[in-house]
Amino acid sequence: MTTITLSKSDAAGVKSDAVVIGVVKLGGGVTLPAGTESLNAAYGGKLVEVLSDLGATGKTGEVTKVPGPKPGKSATLIAVGLGAAPDGALKTEDLRAAAGTGVRAAKTAQSVAFALPTPDAECVRAVAEGALLGRYAFTAYKSSDGNNDAPGNLIVLTDLARNKDAKTALERAQVTAEAVAQVRDWVNTPPSDLHPAEFAADAVKLGKEHGLKVEVLDEKALAKGGYGGILGVGQGSANPPRLVRMTYTPRKPVTHLAFVGKGITFDSGGLSLKTSSGMVSMKSDMAGAAAVIGATIAIARLGLPVQVTTYAAMAENMPSGSAARPSDVLTMYGGKTVEVLNTDAEGRLVLGDALVRAGEDKPDLIVDVATLTGACVVALGTKVAGAFGNTDSARDRVVDAAVAAGESMWPLPIPSEMLDKLKSHSKVADLANITGEAWGGALAAAAFLGDFVADGIDWVHLDVAGPAFNDGGPSGYTPTGGTGYAVRTLVELAASAS
């Protein structure tokens, strides 16, 4: 178990296996930020010289280790580069990343203290989140638990240790980090162990643990209700689909948010089969559903005065004799018909059903989260999500929440001609699931989804195909594999509304 506490202890005297500090670029050298004065004094006022002699440059993410200044106190000093701060102010994301880098560098330490700048409660939250998120490791399938040596006692050194806002910030960091860790676990779980039924059962168990109402529609209920998109995608698999509805209703909510998540537990592409290399990370195609469930649980645990209704559309997209064929027509929930011209454009089909159902709850805002298109990754890379909306104000509100939470996001348009192309590309149904063109795939997918949103309801679509899964090495507080992207944004969205 990991514990995290706030402490006013002196950085030079705190008893821990390691102390993490920051190093800032300054001209051609480095300098120390506020909060390291006692440590500098313990090194005879020459800590900058010591770090410089060891090659420290202050470059973001750089790690320099030196022995602790006092025997019997901290055994190791870990200096993490914070980059340049030309205006003297460090961004909370810099602190979050530095804490994550520091805790990963202190892998063999059982206790780690963080002497990073914490001038306000937001900085306290950033350091705590980074430390907790950076500690994460997925070891469920390791024959020996490699996480046994990960730090179990984390201490944020701050003058605000007894401050009410700082204590609230610490609680939010803990709850949010636990939700992110759960989402990462789901995403990292092999698809053989997380079919739609198991995924839905996990959601029910966790939801009920935290006082949420959870309903699950199985394949029979989906057929009775007319959920043709979810059934059409899942019909090729031996593992039938599910639709999870999770509700959190506090007293006197200030607004009503609806979250919708894509939960394709494995995406082979269906009969429009992906390449073998293209399937390798497709266990992560349920990251959107995992994120909206995780965020809803976190919002409930924090007691935020915001009503949340969440839909997670779960299916496994497989090729078989019963799989949907290109040119099949599906009747979606609500009655609209879609010609399936590419079975690998399946996420929009399950989301279409869920968006119509979410609209029936008449929320003030719907946000869907989906690992939807490779085209968005081509446009924005692997670290940045695309944000689309039916109003600029709604889209910008979510992007602002992402910025505040430290998750990279960029607004993208939904050109009106994209929906026209989807409608004209099918000669037999209301619209096709692709335009038939090689460009603008993320925009076309967003246009498709927007056609299933009820009039008068603000809606934002987050295409998280890039940042939801990290194929590379760990950095900052981001591990290899599932990242838990969008949980922090959705929690921030709810918190800012309250």
Coordinates of N, CA, C and O in Angstrom, one line a residue, residues 208-371:
K208 N -20.9 0.0 -7.3 CA -21.6 -0.3 -6.1 C -20.8 -0.1 -4.8 O -21.4 0.4 -3.8
E209 N -19.5 -0.3 -4.9 CA -18.6 -0.1 -3.7 C -18.7 1.4 -3.3 O -18.5 1.7 -2.1
H210 N -18.9 2.3 -4.3 CA -18.8 3.7 -4.0 C -20.2 4.4 -4.1 O -20.3 5.6 -4.3
G211 N -21.3 3.6 -4.0 CA -22.6 4.1 -3.9 C -23.2 4.6 -5.2 O -24.2 5.4 -5.2
L212 N -22.8 4.1 -6.3 CA -23.4 4.5 -7.6 C -24.4 3.5 -8.0 O -24.2 2.3 -7.7
K213 N -25.3 3.9 -8.8 CA -26.3 3.0 -9.4 C -25.7 2.5 -10.8 O -25.3 3.3 -11.6
V214 N -25.7 1.2 -10.9 CA -25.1 0.7 -12.2 C -26.1 -0.3 -12.8 O -26.6 -1.2 -12.1
E215 N -26.4 -0.1 -14.1 CA -27.3 -1.0 -14.8 C -26.5 -1.6 -16.0 O -25.7 -0.9 -16.6
V216 N -26.8 -2.8 -16.4 CA -26.1 -3.5 -17.5 C -27.1 -4.1 -18.4 O -28.0 -4.9 -18.0
L217 N -27.0 -3.7 -19.7 CA -27.8 -4.4 -20.7 C -27.0 -5.5 -21.4 O -25.9 -5.2 -21.9
D218 N -27.5 -6.7 -21.3 CA -26.8 -7.8 -22.0 C -27.3 -7.9 -23.4 O -28.1 -7.1 -23.9
E219 N -26.9 -8.9 -24.2 CA -27.2 -9.0 -25.6 C -28.7 -9.1 -25.8 O -29.2 -8.6 -26.8
K220 N -29.4 -9.8 -24.9 CA -30.8 -9.9 -25.1 C -31.5 -8.6 -24.9 O -32.4 -8.2 -25.7
A221 N -31.1 -7.8 -23.9 CA -31.7 -6.5 -23.6 C -31.3 -5.5 -24.7 O -32.1 -4.7 -25.1
L222 N -30.1 -5.7 -25.2 CA -29.7 -4.8 -26.3 C -30.6 -5.0 -27.6 O -31.0 -4.1 -28.2
A223 N -30.8 -6.3 -27.8 CA -31.7 -6.6 -29.0 C -33.1 -6.1 -28.8 O -33.7 -5.6 -29.7
K224 N -33.6 -6.3 -27.6 CA -35.0 -5.8 -27.3 C -35.1 -4.3 -27.4 O -36.1 -3.8 -27.9
G225 N -34.0 -3.6 -27.0 CA -34.0 -2.2 -27.0 C -33.7 -1.6 -28.4 O -33.8 -0.4 -28.5
G226 N -33.2 -2.4 -29.3 CA -32.9 -1.9 -30.6 C -31.5 -1.2 -30.8 O -31.4 -0.3 -31.6
Y227 N -30.6 -1.7 -30.0 CA -29.2 -1.1 -30.1 C -28.4 -1.8 -31.2 O -27.5 -2.6 -31.0
G228 N -28.7 -1.5 -32.4 CA -28.2 -2.1 -33.6 C -26.7 -1.9 -33.8 O -26.0 -2.7 -34.3
G229 N -26.2 -0.7 -33.4 CA -24.8 -0.5 -33.5 C -23.9 -1.3 -32.6 O -22.9 -2.0 -33.1
I230 N -24.2 -1.4 -31.4 CA -23.5 -2.2 -30.4 C -23.6 -3.7 -30.8 O -22.6 -4.5 -30.8
L231 N -24.8 -4.2 -31.1 CA -25.0 -5.6 -31.5 C -24.3 -5.9 -32.8 O -23.7 -7.0 -33.0
G232 N -24.3 -5.0 -33.8 CA -23.7 -5.2 -35.1 C -22.2 -5.4 -34.9 O -21.6 -6.2 -35.6
V233 N -21.5 -4.6 -34.1 CA -20.1 -4.7 -33.9 C -19.7 -6.0 -33.2 O -18.8 -6.6 -33.5
G234 N -20.6 -6.3 -32.2 CA -20.2 -7.5 -31.3 C -20.7 -8.8 -31.9 O -20.3 -9.8 -31.3
Q235 N -21.4 -8.8 -33.0 CA -22.0 -10.1 -33.5 C -21.0 -11.1 -34.0 O -21.3 -12.3 -34.0
G236 N -19.8 -10.7 -34.3 CA -18.8 -11.6 -34.8 C -18.0 -12.3 -33.7 O -17.3 -13.2 -34.0
S237 N -18.3 -11.9 -32.5 CA -17.5 -12.5 -31.4 C -18.3 -13.5 -30.6 O -19.5 -13.4 -30.5
A238 N -17.6 -14.5 -30.0 CA -18.2 -15.4 -29.1 C -18.5 -14.8 -27.8 O -19.2 -15.4 -26.9
N239 N -18.0 -13.6 -27.5 CA -18.2 -12.9 -26.3 C -19.1 -11.7 -26.5 O -18.8 -10.7 -27.2
P240 N -20.4 -11.8 -26.1 CA -21.4 -10.9 -26.5 C -21.2 -9.5 -25.8 O -20.5 -9.3 -24.8
P241 N -21.8 -8.4 -26.4 CA -21.6 -7.1 -26.0 C -22.4 -6.7 -24.8 O -23.3 -7.4 -24.4
R242 N -22.1 -5.5 -24.2 CA -22.8 -5.0 -23.1 C -22.9 -3.5 -23.2 O -22.0 -2.8 -23.8
L243 N -23.9 -2.9 -22.6 CA -24.0 -1.5 -22.4 C -24.1 -1.2 -20.9 O -25.1 -1.7 -20.3
V244 N -23.2 -0.5 -20.3 CA -23.2 -0.2 -18.9 C -23.7 1.3 -18.7 O -23.3 2.2 -19.4
R245 N -24.6 1.5 -17.8 CA -25.1 2.8 -17.4 C -24.8 3.0 -16.0 O -25.3 2.2 -15.1
M246 N -24.1 4.0 -15.7 CA -23.7 4.3 -14.3 C -24.1 5.7 -13.9 O -23.9 6.6 -14.7
T247 N -24.8 5.9 -12.8 CA -25.3 7.2 -12.4 C -24.9 7.6 -11.0 O -24.9 6.8 -10.1
Y248 N -24.5 8.9 -10.9 CA -24.2 9.5 -9.7 C -25.0 10.7 -9.5 O -25.0 11.6 -10.4
T249 N -25.8 10.8 -8.5 CA -26.8 11.9 -8.3 C -26.7 12.4 -6.9 O -27.2 11.9 -5.9
P250 N -25.9 13.5 -6.7 CA -25.8 14.1 -5.4 C -27.0 15.0 -5.1 O -27.8 15.2 -6.0
R251 N -27.1 15.5 -3.9 CA -28.1 16.4 -3.6 C -27.9 17.8 -4.2 O -26.7 18.3 -4.3
K252 N -28.9 18.4 -4.8 CA -28.8 19.7 -5.4 C -27.7 19.8 -6.4 O -26.8 20.7 -6.2
P253 N -27.6 19.0 -7.4 CA -26.5 19.1 -8.4 C -26.6 20.5 -9.1 O -27.7 21.0 -9.4
V254 N -25.4 21.0 -9.4 CA -25.4 22.3 -10.1 C -25.5 22.2 -11.6 O -25.8 23.1 -12.3
T255 N -25.2 21.0 -12.1 CA -25.3 20.7 -13.5 C -25.4 19.2 -13.7 O -25.2 18.4 -12.8
H256 N -25.7 18.8 -15.0 CA -25.8 17.4 -15.3 C -24.9 17.1 -16.5 O -25.1 17.6 -17.6
L257 N -23.9 16.3 -16.2 CA -22.9 15.8 -17.2 C -23.2 14.4 -17.6 O -23.5 13.6 -16.8
A258 N -23.1 14.1 -18.9 CA -23.2 12.7 -19.4 C -21.9 12.4 -20.0 O -21.3 13.1 -20.9
F259 N -21.3 11.2 -19.6 CA -20.1 10.7 -20.2 C -20.4 9.5 -21.0 O -21.2 8.6 -20.6
V260 N -19.8 9.4 -22.2 CA -20.0 8.2 -23.1 C -18.6 7.7 -23.5 O -17.7 8.5 -23.9
G261 N -18.4 6.4 -23.3 CA -17.1 5.8 -23.6 C -17.1 4.6 -24.6 O -18.0 3.8 -24.5
K262 N -16.1 4.6 -25.5 CA -16.0 3.5 -26.4 C -15.2 2.4 -25.7 O -14.1 2.5 -25.2
G263 N -15.9 1.2 -25.7 CA -15.3 0.0 -24.9 C -15.1 -1.2 -25.8 O -15.6 -2.3 -25.5
I264 N -14.3 -1.1 -26.8 CA -14.0 -2.2 -27.7 C -12.9 -3.0 -27.0 O -11.7 -2.6 -27.0
T265 N -13.2 -4.1 -26.4 CA -12.2 -4.8 -25.5 C -11.1 -5.4 -26.4 O -10.0 -5.7 -25.8
F266 N -11.4 -5.7 -27.6 CA -10.3 -6.0 -28.6 C -10.8 -5.7 -30.0 O -12.0 -6.1 -30.3
D267 N -10.0 -5.1 -30.7 CA -10.4 -4.7 -32.1 C -9.5 -5.3 -33.1 O -8.4 -4.9 -33.4
S268 N -10.0 -6.4 -33.7 CA -9.3 -7.0 -34.8 C -9.5 -6.3 -36.2 O -8.8 -6.6 -37.1
G269 N -10.5 -5.4 -36.2 CA -10.9 -4.8 -37.4 C -12.1 -5.5 -38.0 O -12.7 -5.0 -39.0
G270 N -12.5 -6.7 -37.5 CA -13.6 -7.4 -38.0 C -13.2 -8.0 -39.4 O -12.0 -8.3 -39.6
L271 N -14.1 -8.1 -40.3 CA -13.8 -8.6 -41.6 C -12.9 -7.7 -42.4 O -12.2 -8.1 -43.3
S272 N -12.9 -6.4 -42.1 CA -12.0 -5.4 -42.6 C -10.7 -5.5 -41.7 O -10.4 -4.6 -41.0
L273 N -10.0 -6.7 -41.8 CA -9.0 -7.1 -40.8 C -7.8 -6.1 -40.8 O -7.3 -5.7 -41.8
K274 N -7.4 -5.8 -39.6 CA -6.2 -5.0 -39.4 C -5.0 -5.9 -39.8 O -5.0 -7.1 -39.8
T275 N -3.8 -5.2 -39.9 CA -2.6 -5.9 -40.1 C -2.2 -6.5 -38.7 O -2.7 -6.1 -37.7
S276 N -1.3 -7.5 -38.7 CA -0.9 -8.1 -37.5 C -0.3 -7.1 -36.5 O -0.6 -7.0 -35.3
S277 N 0.6 -6.2 -37.1 CA 1.2 -5.1 -36.2 C 0.1 -4.1 -35.7 O 0.3 -3.6 -34.6
G278 N -0.9 -3.9 -36.5 CA -1.9 -3.0 -36.1 C -2.8 -3.5 -35.0 O -3.5 -2.7 -34.4
M279 N -2.8 -4.8 -34.8 CA -3.6 -5.3 -33.7 C -2.9 -5.4 -32.3 O -3.6 -5.6 -31.3
V280 N -1.6 -5.2 -32.3 CA -0.8 -5.5 -31.1 C -1.3 -4.7 -29.9 O -1.4 -5.3 -28.8
S281 N -1.7 -3.4 -30.1 CA -2.1 -2.6 -28.9 C -3.6 -2.5 -28.9 O -4.1 -1.6 -28.1
M282 N -4.3 -3.3 -29.6 CA -5.8 -3.1 -29.7 C -6.6 -3.6 -28.5 O -7.8 -3.5 -28.4
K283 N -5.9 -4.1 -27.5 CA -6.5 -4.3 -26.2 C -6.9 -3.0 -25.5 O -7.7 -2.9 -24.6
S284 N -6.2 -1.9 -26.0 CA -6.5 -0.6 -25.5 C -7.6 0.1 -26.1 O -7.9 1.3 -25.7
D285 N -8.4 -0.5 -27.0 CA -9.5 0.1 -27.7 C -10.7 0.3 -26.8 O -11.7 0.9 -27.2
M286 N -10.6 -0.1 -25.5 CA -11.6 0.2 -24.5 C -11.2 1.3 -23.6 O -11.9 1.5 -22.5
A287 N -10.2 2.0 -23.9 CA -9.6 3.0 -22.9 C -10.6 4.1 -22.7 O -10.7 4.7 -21.6
G288 N -11.5 4.5 -23.7 CA -12.5 5.5 -23.5 C -13.5 5.1 -22.4 O -13.9 5.9 -21.5
A289 N -14.0 3.9 -22.6 CA -15.0 3.4 -21.6 C -14.4 3.3 -20.2 O -15.0 3.7 -19.2
A290 N -13.1 2.8 -20.1 CA -12.5 2.8 -18.8 C -12.3 4.1 -18.2 O -12.5 4.3 -17.0
A291 N -12.0 5.1 -19.0 CA -11.8 6.5 -18.5 C -13.1 7.1 -18.0 O -13.1 7.7 -16.9
V292 N -14.2 6.9 -18.7 CA -15.4 7.5 -18.2 C -15.9 6.9 -16.9 O -16.5 7.5 -16.0
I293 N -15.7 5.5 -16.8 CA -16.1 4.8 -15.6 C -15.2 5.3 -14.4 O -15.7 5.6 -13.3
G294 N -13.9 5.3 -14.7 CA -13.0 5.7 -13.6 C -13.2 7.2 -13.1 O -13.2 7.4 -11.9
A295 N -13.5 8.1 -14.1 CA -13.8 9.5 -13.7 C -15.0 9.6 -12.9 O -15.1 10.4 -12.0
T296 N -16.1 8.8 -13.3 CA -17.4 8.9 -12.6 C -17.2 8.4 -11.2 O -17.7 9.1 -10.2
I297 N -16.4 7.4 -11.0 CA -16.2 6.9 -9.6 C -15.4 7.9 -8.8 O -15.7 8.2 -7.6
A298 N -14.4 8.6 -9.4 CA -13.7 9.6 -8.7 C -14.5 10.8 -8.3 O -14.4 11.3 -7.2
I299 N -15.4 11.2 -9.2 CA -16.3 12.3 -9.0 C -17.2 12.0 -7.8 O -17.4 12.9 -6.9
A300 N -17.7 10.8 -7.8 CA -18.6 10.4 -6.7 C -17.8 10.3 -5.4 O -18.3 10.8 -4.3
R301 N -16.6 9.8 -5.4 CA -15.8 9.7 -4.1 C -15.5 11.1 -3.6 O -15.4 11.3 -2.4
L302 N -15.3 12.0 -4.5 CA -15.0 13.4 -4.1 C -16.2 14.2 -3.6 O -16.1 15.3 -3.1
G303 N -17.4 13.6 -3.9 CA -18.6 14.3 -3.5 C -18.9 15.5 -4.2 O -19.5 16.5 -3.7
L304 N -18.5 15.7 -5.5 CA -18.7 16.9 -6.2 C -20.1 17.1 -6.5 O -20.8 16.1 -6.9
P305 N -20.7 18.3 -6.5 CA -22.1 18.5 -6.6 C -22.5 18.6 -8.1 O -23.2 19.5 -8.5
V306 N -22.2 17.5 -8.8 CA -22.5 17.5 -10.3 C -23.1 16.1 -10.6 O -22.5 15.1 -10.2
Q307 N -24.3 16.1 -11.1 CA -24.9 14.8 -11.5 C -24.2 14.3 -12.8 O -23.9 15.0 -13.7
V308 N -23.8 13.0 -12.7 CA -23.1 12.4 -13.8 C -23.9 11.1 -14.3 O -24.2 10.2 -13.4
T309 N -24.2 11.0 -15.5 CA -24.7 9.8 -16.1 C -23.7 9.3 -17.1 O -23.4 10.0 -18.1
T310 N -23.3 8.0 -17.0 CA -22.2 7.5 -17.8 C -22.7 6.3 -18.6 O -23.3 5.4 -18.0
Y311 N -22.3 6.2 -19.8 CA -22.6 5.1 -20.7 C -21.3 4.5 -21.2 O -20.5 5.2 -21.8
A312 N -21.0 3.2 -21.0 CA -19.9 2.5 -21.6 C -20.4 1.4 -22.5 O -21.0 0.5 -22.1
A313 N -20.1 1.6 -23.8 CA -20.6 0.7 -24.8 C -19.4 -0.3 -25.1 O -18.4 0.0 -25.6
M314 N -19.7 -1.6 -24.7 CA -18.6 -2.6 -24.7 C -18.9 -3.7 -25.7 O -20.0 -4.2 -25.8
A315 N -17.9 -4.0 -26.6 CA -18.1 -5.1 -27.5 C -16.7 -5.5 -28.0 O -15.7 -4.8 -27.7
E316 N -16.6 -6.7 -28.5 CA -15.4 -7.2 -29.1 C -15.6 -7.3 -30.6 O -16.5 -8.0 -31.1
N317 N -14.7 -6.7 -31.4 CA -14.8 -6.7 -32.8 C -14.0 -7.8 -33.4 O -12.8 -7.6 -33.6
M318 N -14.6 -8.9 -33.8 CA -13.9 -10.1 -34.3 C -14.5 -10.5 -35.7 O -15.6 -10.3 -36.0
P319 N -13.6 -11.2 -36.5 CA -14.1 -11.8 -37.7 C -14.6 -13.2 -37.5 O -13.9 -14.0 -36.8
S320 N -15.7 -13.5 -38.1 CA -16.2 -14.9 -38.0 C -17.3 -15.0 -39.0 O -17.7 -14.1 -39.7
G321 N -17.9 -16.2 -39.0 CA -19.1 -16.4 -40.0 C -20.3 -15.6 -39.6 O -21.1 -15.4 -40.4
S322 N -20.3 -15.1 -38.4 CA -21.5 -14.3 -37.9 C -21.2 -12.8 -37.9 O -22.0 -12.0 -37.5
A323 N -19.9 -12.4 -38.3 CA -19.5 -11.0 -38.2 C -20.3 -10.1 -39.2 O -20.7 -10.6 -40.3
A324 N -20.4 -8.9 -38.9 CA -21.0 -7.9 -39.8 C -20.1 -7.8 -41.1 O -18.9 -7.8 -41.0
R325 N -20.8 -7.7 -42.2 CA -20.1 -7.6 -43.5 C -20.0 -6.2 -44.0 O -21.0 -5.4 -43.8
P326 N -19.0 -5.8 -44.8 CA -19.1 -4.5 -45.5 C -20.3 -4.6 -46.4 O -20.5 -5.5 -47.2
S327 N -21.1 -3.5 -46.3 CA -22.4 -3.3 -47.1 C -23.6 -3.7 -46.3 O -24.7 -3.5 -46.7
D328 N -23.4 -4.3 -45.1 CA -24.5 -4.6 -44.2 C -25.1 -3.2 -43.7 O -24.4 -2.2 -43.6
V329 N -26.4 -3.2 -43.4 CA -27.0 -2.0 -42.9 C -27.5 -2.3 -41.5 O -28.2 -3.3 -41.3
L330 N -27.1 -1.4 -40.6 CA -27.5 -1.6 -39.2 C -28.6 -0.5 -38.9 O -28.5 0.6 -39.3
T331 N -29.6 -0.9 -38.1 CA -30.6 0.1 -37.6 C -30.1 0.4 -36.2 O -30.2 -0.4 -35.3
M332 N -29.7 1.7 -36.0 CA -29.2 2.1 -34.7 C -30.3 2.4 -33.7 O -31.5 2.5 -34.1
Y333 N -29.9 2.5 -32.5 CA -30.8 2.9 -31.4 C -31.4 4.3 -31.8 O -30.7 5.2 -32.1
G334 N -32.7 4.4 -31.8 CA -33.3 5.6 -32.2 C -33.8 5.6 -33.7 O -34.6 6.4 -34.1
G335 N -33.4 4.5 -34.4 CA -34.0 4.3 -35.7 C -33.2 4.7 -37.0 O -33.6 4.3 -38.1
K336 N -32.1 5.4 -36.8 CA -31.3 5.8 -37.9 C -30.6 4.6 -38.5 O -30.2 3.7 -37.8
T337 N -30.4 4.5 -39.8 CA -29.8 3.4 -40.5 C -28.4 3.8 -40.9 O -28.2 4.9 -41.4
V338 N -27.5 2.8 -40.8 CA -26.1 3.1 -41.2 C -25.6 1.9 -42.1 O -25.7 0.7 -41.7
E339 N -25.0 2.2 -43.2 CA -24.4 1.2 -44.1 C -22.9 1.1 -43.6 O -22.2 2.0 -43.6
V340 N -22.6 -0.1 -43.2 CA -21.2 -0.4 -42.8 C -20.3 -0.7 -44.0 O -20.4 -1.8 -44.5
L341 N -19.5 0.2 -44.4 CA -18.6 0.0 -45.5 C -17.2 -0.4 -45.1 O -16.4 -0.8 -45.9
N342 N -16.9 -0.2 -43.8 CA -15.6 -0.7 -43.3 C -15.9 -1.1 -41.8 O -16.3 -0.3 -41.0
T343 N -15.7 -2.4 -41.6 CA -16.0 -2.9 -40.2 C -15.0 -2.5 -39.2 O -15.2 -2.7 -38.0
D344 N -13.9 -1.9 -39.7 CA -12.9 -1.4 -38.7 C -13.2 0.0 -38.3 O -12.5 0.6 -37.5
A345 N -14.2 0.6 -38.8 CA -14.7 1.9 -38.3 C -15.9 1.6 -37.4 O -17.1 2.0 -37.6
E346 N -15.6 0.8 -36.3 CA -16.7 0.3 -35.5 C -17.0 1.1 -34.3 O -18.1 1.0 -33.7
G347 N -16.0 1.8 -33.8 CA -16.2 2.6 -32.6 C -17.3 3.6 -32.7 O -18.1 3.7 -31.7
R348 N -17.4 4.2 -33.8 CA -18.5 5.2 -34.0 C -19.9 4.5 -34.0 O -20.9 5.2 -33.7
L349 N -19.9 3.2 -34.3 CA -21.2 2.5 -34.3 C -21.7 2.3 -32.9 O -22.9 2.5 -32.6
V350 N -20.8 1.8 -32.0 CA -21.2 1.6 -30.6 C -21.5 2.9 -29.9 O -22.4 3.0 -29.1
L351 N -20.7 3.9 -30.3 CA -20.9 5.2 -29.6 C -22.2 5.9 -30.1 O -22.9 6.6 -29.3
G352 N -22.6 5.7 -31.4 CA -23.8 6.2 -31.9 C -25.0 5.8 -31.1 O -25.9 6.6 -30.7
D353 N -25.1 4.5 -30.8 CA -26.2 4.0 -29.9 C -26.2 4.7 -28.5 O -27.2 5.2 -28.0
A354 N -25.0 4.7 -27.9 CA -24.9 5.3 -26.6 C -25.1 6.8 -26.5 O -25.7 7.3 -25.6
L355 N -24.8 7.5 -27.6 CA -25.0 9.0 -27.6 C -26.5 9.2 -27.7 O -27.0 10.2 -27.0
V356 N -27.2 8.5 -28.5 CA -28.7 8.7 -28.5 C -29.3 8.4 -27.2 O -30.2 9.1 -26.7
R357 N -28.9 7.3 -26.6 CA -29.4 6.9 -25.2 C -29.1 8.0 -24.2 O -29.9 8.4 -23.4
A358 N -27.8 8.5 -24.2 CA -27.4 9.6 -23.3 C -28.3 10.8 -23.5 O -28.6 11.5 -22.5
G359 N -28.6 11.2 -24.7 CA -29.4 12.3 -25.0 C -30.8 12.2 -24.4 O -31.4 13.3 -24.0
E360 N -31.3 11.0 -24.2 CA -32.6 10.9 -23.6 C -32.7 11.3 -22.1 O -33.7 11.6 -21.6
D361 N -31.5 11.3 -21.5 CA -31.4 11.8 -20.1 C -31.4 13.3 -20.0 O -31.4 13.8 -18.9
K362 N -31.3 14.0 -21.1 CA -31.4 15.4 -21.2 C -30.3 16.1 -20.3 O -30.6 17.0 -19.5
P363 N -29.0 15.7 -20.5 CA -28.0 16.4 -19.7 C -27.7 17.7 -20.3 O -28.1 18.1 -21.3
D364 N -26.9 18.5 -19.5 CA -26.5 19.8 -20.0 C -25.3 19.7 -20.9 O -25.1 20.6 -21.8
L365 N -24.5 18.7 -20.8 CA -23.4 18.5 -21.7 C -23.1 17.0 -21.8 O -23.1 16.3 -20.7
I366 N -22.8 16.5 -23.0 CA -22.3 15.2 -23.2 C -20.9 15.2 -23.6 O -20.5 16.0 -24.5
V367 N -20.0 14.4 -23.0 CA -18.6 14.3 -23.4 C -18.4 12.8 -23.7 O -18.6 12.0 -22.9
D368 N -18.0 12.5 -25.0 CA -17.6 11.1 -25.3 C -16.1 11.0 -25.4 O -15.4 12.0 -25.8
V369 N -15.6 9.9 -25.0 CA -14.1 9.6 -25.0 C -13.9 8.3 -25.7 O -14.5 7.3 -25.4
A370 N -13.0 8.4 -26.8 CA -12.9 7.2 -27.6 C -11.5 7.2 -28.3 O -11.0 8.2 -28.7
T371 N -10.9 6.0 -28.3 CA -9.7 5.8 -29.1 C -10.2 5.5 -30.5 O -10.3 4.4 -31.0

